[in-house]
XYZ file of N, CA and C in Angstrom:
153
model
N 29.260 -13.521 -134.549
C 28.939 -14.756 -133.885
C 27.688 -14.630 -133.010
N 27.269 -13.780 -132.954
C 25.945 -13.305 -131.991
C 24.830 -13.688 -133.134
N 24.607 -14.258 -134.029
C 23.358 -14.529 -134.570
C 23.283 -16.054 -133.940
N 24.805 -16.737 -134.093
C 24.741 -17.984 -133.153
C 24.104 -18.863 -132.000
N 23.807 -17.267 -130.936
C 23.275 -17.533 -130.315
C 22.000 -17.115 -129.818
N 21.045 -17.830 -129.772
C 19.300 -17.001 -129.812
C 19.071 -17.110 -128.508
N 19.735 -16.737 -127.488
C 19.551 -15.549 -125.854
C 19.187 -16.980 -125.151
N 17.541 -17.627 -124.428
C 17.791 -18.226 -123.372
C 17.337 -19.905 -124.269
N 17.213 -19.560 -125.721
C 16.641 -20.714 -126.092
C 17.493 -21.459 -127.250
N 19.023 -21.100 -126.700
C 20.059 -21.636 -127.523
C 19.945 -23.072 -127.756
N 19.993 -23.612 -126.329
C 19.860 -25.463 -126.191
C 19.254 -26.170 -126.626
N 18.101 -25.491 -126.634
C 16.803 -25.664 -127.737
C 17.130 -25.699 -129.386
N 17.265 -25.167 -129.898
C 17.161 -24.569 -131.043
C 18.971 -25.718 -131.341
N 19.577 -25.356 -130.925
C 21.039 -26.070 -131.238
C 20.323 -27.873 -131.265
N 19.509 -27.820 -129.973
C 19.000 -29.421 -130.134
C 18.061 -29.628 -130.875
N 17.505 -29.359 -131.411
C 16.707 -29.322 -132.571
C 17.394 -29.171 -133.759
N 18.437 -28.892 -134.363
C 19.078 -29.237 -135.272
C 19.709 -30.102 -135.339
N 20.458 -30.570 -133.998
C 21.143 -31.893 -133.961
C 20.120 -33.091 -133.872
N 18.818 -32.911 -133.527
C 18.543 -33.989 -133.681
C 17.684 -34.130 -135.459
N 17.496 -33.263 -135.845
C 16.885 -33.182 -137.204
C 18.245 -33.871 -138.004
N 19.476 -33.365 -137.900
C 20.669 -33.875 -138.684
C 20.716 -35.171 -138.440
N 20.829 -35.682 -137.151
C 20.868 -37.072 -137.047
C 19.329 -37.752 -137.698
N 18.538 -37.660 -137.391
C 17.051 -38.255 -138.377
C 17.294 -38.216 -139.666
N 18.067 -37.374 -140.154
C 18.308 -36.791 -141.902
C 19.669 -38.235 -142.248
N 20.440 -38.654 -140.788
C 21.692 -39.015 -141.734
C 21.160 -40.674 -141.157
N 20.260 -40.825 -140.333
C 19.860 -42.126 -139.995
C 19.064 -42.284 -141.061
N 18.364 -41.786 -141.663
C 17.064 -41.811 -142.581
C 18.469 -42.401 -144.349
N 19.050 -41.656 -144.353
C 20.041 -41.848 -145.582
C 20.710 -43.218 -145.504
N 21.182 -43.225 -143.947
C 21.972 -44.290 -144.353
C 21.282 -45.578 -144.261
N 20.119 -45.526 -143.453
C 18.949 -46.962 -143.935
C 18.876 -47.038 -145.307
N 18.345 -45.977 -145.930
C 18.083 -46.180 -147.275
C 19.086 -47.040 -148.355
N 20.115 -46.425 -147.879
C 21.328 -46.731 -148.795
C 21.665 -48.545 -148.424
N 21.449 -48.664 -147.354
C 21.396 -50.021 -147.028
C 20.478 -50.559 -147.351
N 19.437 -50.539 -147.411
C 18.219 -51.377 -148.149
C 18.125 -51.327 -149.227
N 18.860 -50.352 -149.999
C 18.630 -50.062 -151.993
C 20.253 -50.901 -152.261
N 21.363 -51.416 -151.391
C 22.111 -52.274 -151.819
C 21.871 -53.640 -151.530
N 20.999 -54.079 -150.637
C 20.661 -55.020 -150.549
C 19.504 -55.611 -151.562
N 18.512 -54.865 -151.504
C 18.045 -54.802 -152.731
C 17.890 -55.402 -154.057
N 19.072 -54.606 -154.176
C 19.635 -54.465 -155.679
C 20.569 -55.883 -155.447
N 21.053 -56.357 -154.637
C 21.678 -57.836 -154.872
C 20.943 -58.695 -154.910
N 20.000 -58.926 -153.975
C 18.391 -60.009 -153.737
C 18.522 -59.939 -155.761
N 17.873 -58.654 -156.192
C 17.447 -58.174 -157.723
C 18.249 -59.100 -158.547
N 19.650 -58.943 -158.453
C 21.142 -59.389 -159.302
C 21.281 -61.206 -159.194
N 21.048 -61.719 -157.522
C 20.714 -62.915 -157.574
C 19.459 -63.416 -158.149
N 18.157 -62.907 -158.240
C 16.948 -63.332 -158.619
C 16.705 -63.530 -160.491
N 17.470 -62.324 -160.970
C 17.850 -62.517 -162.319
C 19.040 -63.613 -162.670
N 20.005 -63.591 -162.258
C 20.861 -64.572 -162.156
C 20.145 -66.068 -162.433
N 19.536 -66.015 -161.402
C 19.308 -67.327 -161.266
C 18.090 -67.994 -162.448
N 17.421 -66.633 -163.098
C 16.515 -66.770 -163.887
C 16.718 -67.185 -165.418
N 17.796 -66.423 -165.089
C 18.800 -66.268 -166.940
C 19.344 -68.006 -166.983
N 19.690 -68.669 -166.267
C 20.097 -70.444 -166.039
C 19.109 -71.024 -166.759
């Protein structure tokens, strides 16, 4: 468990991953919300084309 901790610049280094993880899972879950929205705008716009 001692690789865990890197001596006076733990807080650092621990916060710097937590905030990279959170940017990584904010970054995903926008995406995923704008590629389903998207894709319905897409589903209504054909829809309405095929009439």
């Amino acid at each position: 468990m001692d690789f865990l901790l890197f001596d006076k610049y733990t807080i650092y280094i621990w916060a710097s991953y937590l905030l990279t993880f959170a940017t990584i899972a904010i970054l995903f879950v926008g995406t995923k919300i704008t590629h389903k929205r998207n894709t319905i705008q897409l589903r209504i716009k054909y829809e309405r084309d095929n009439k």
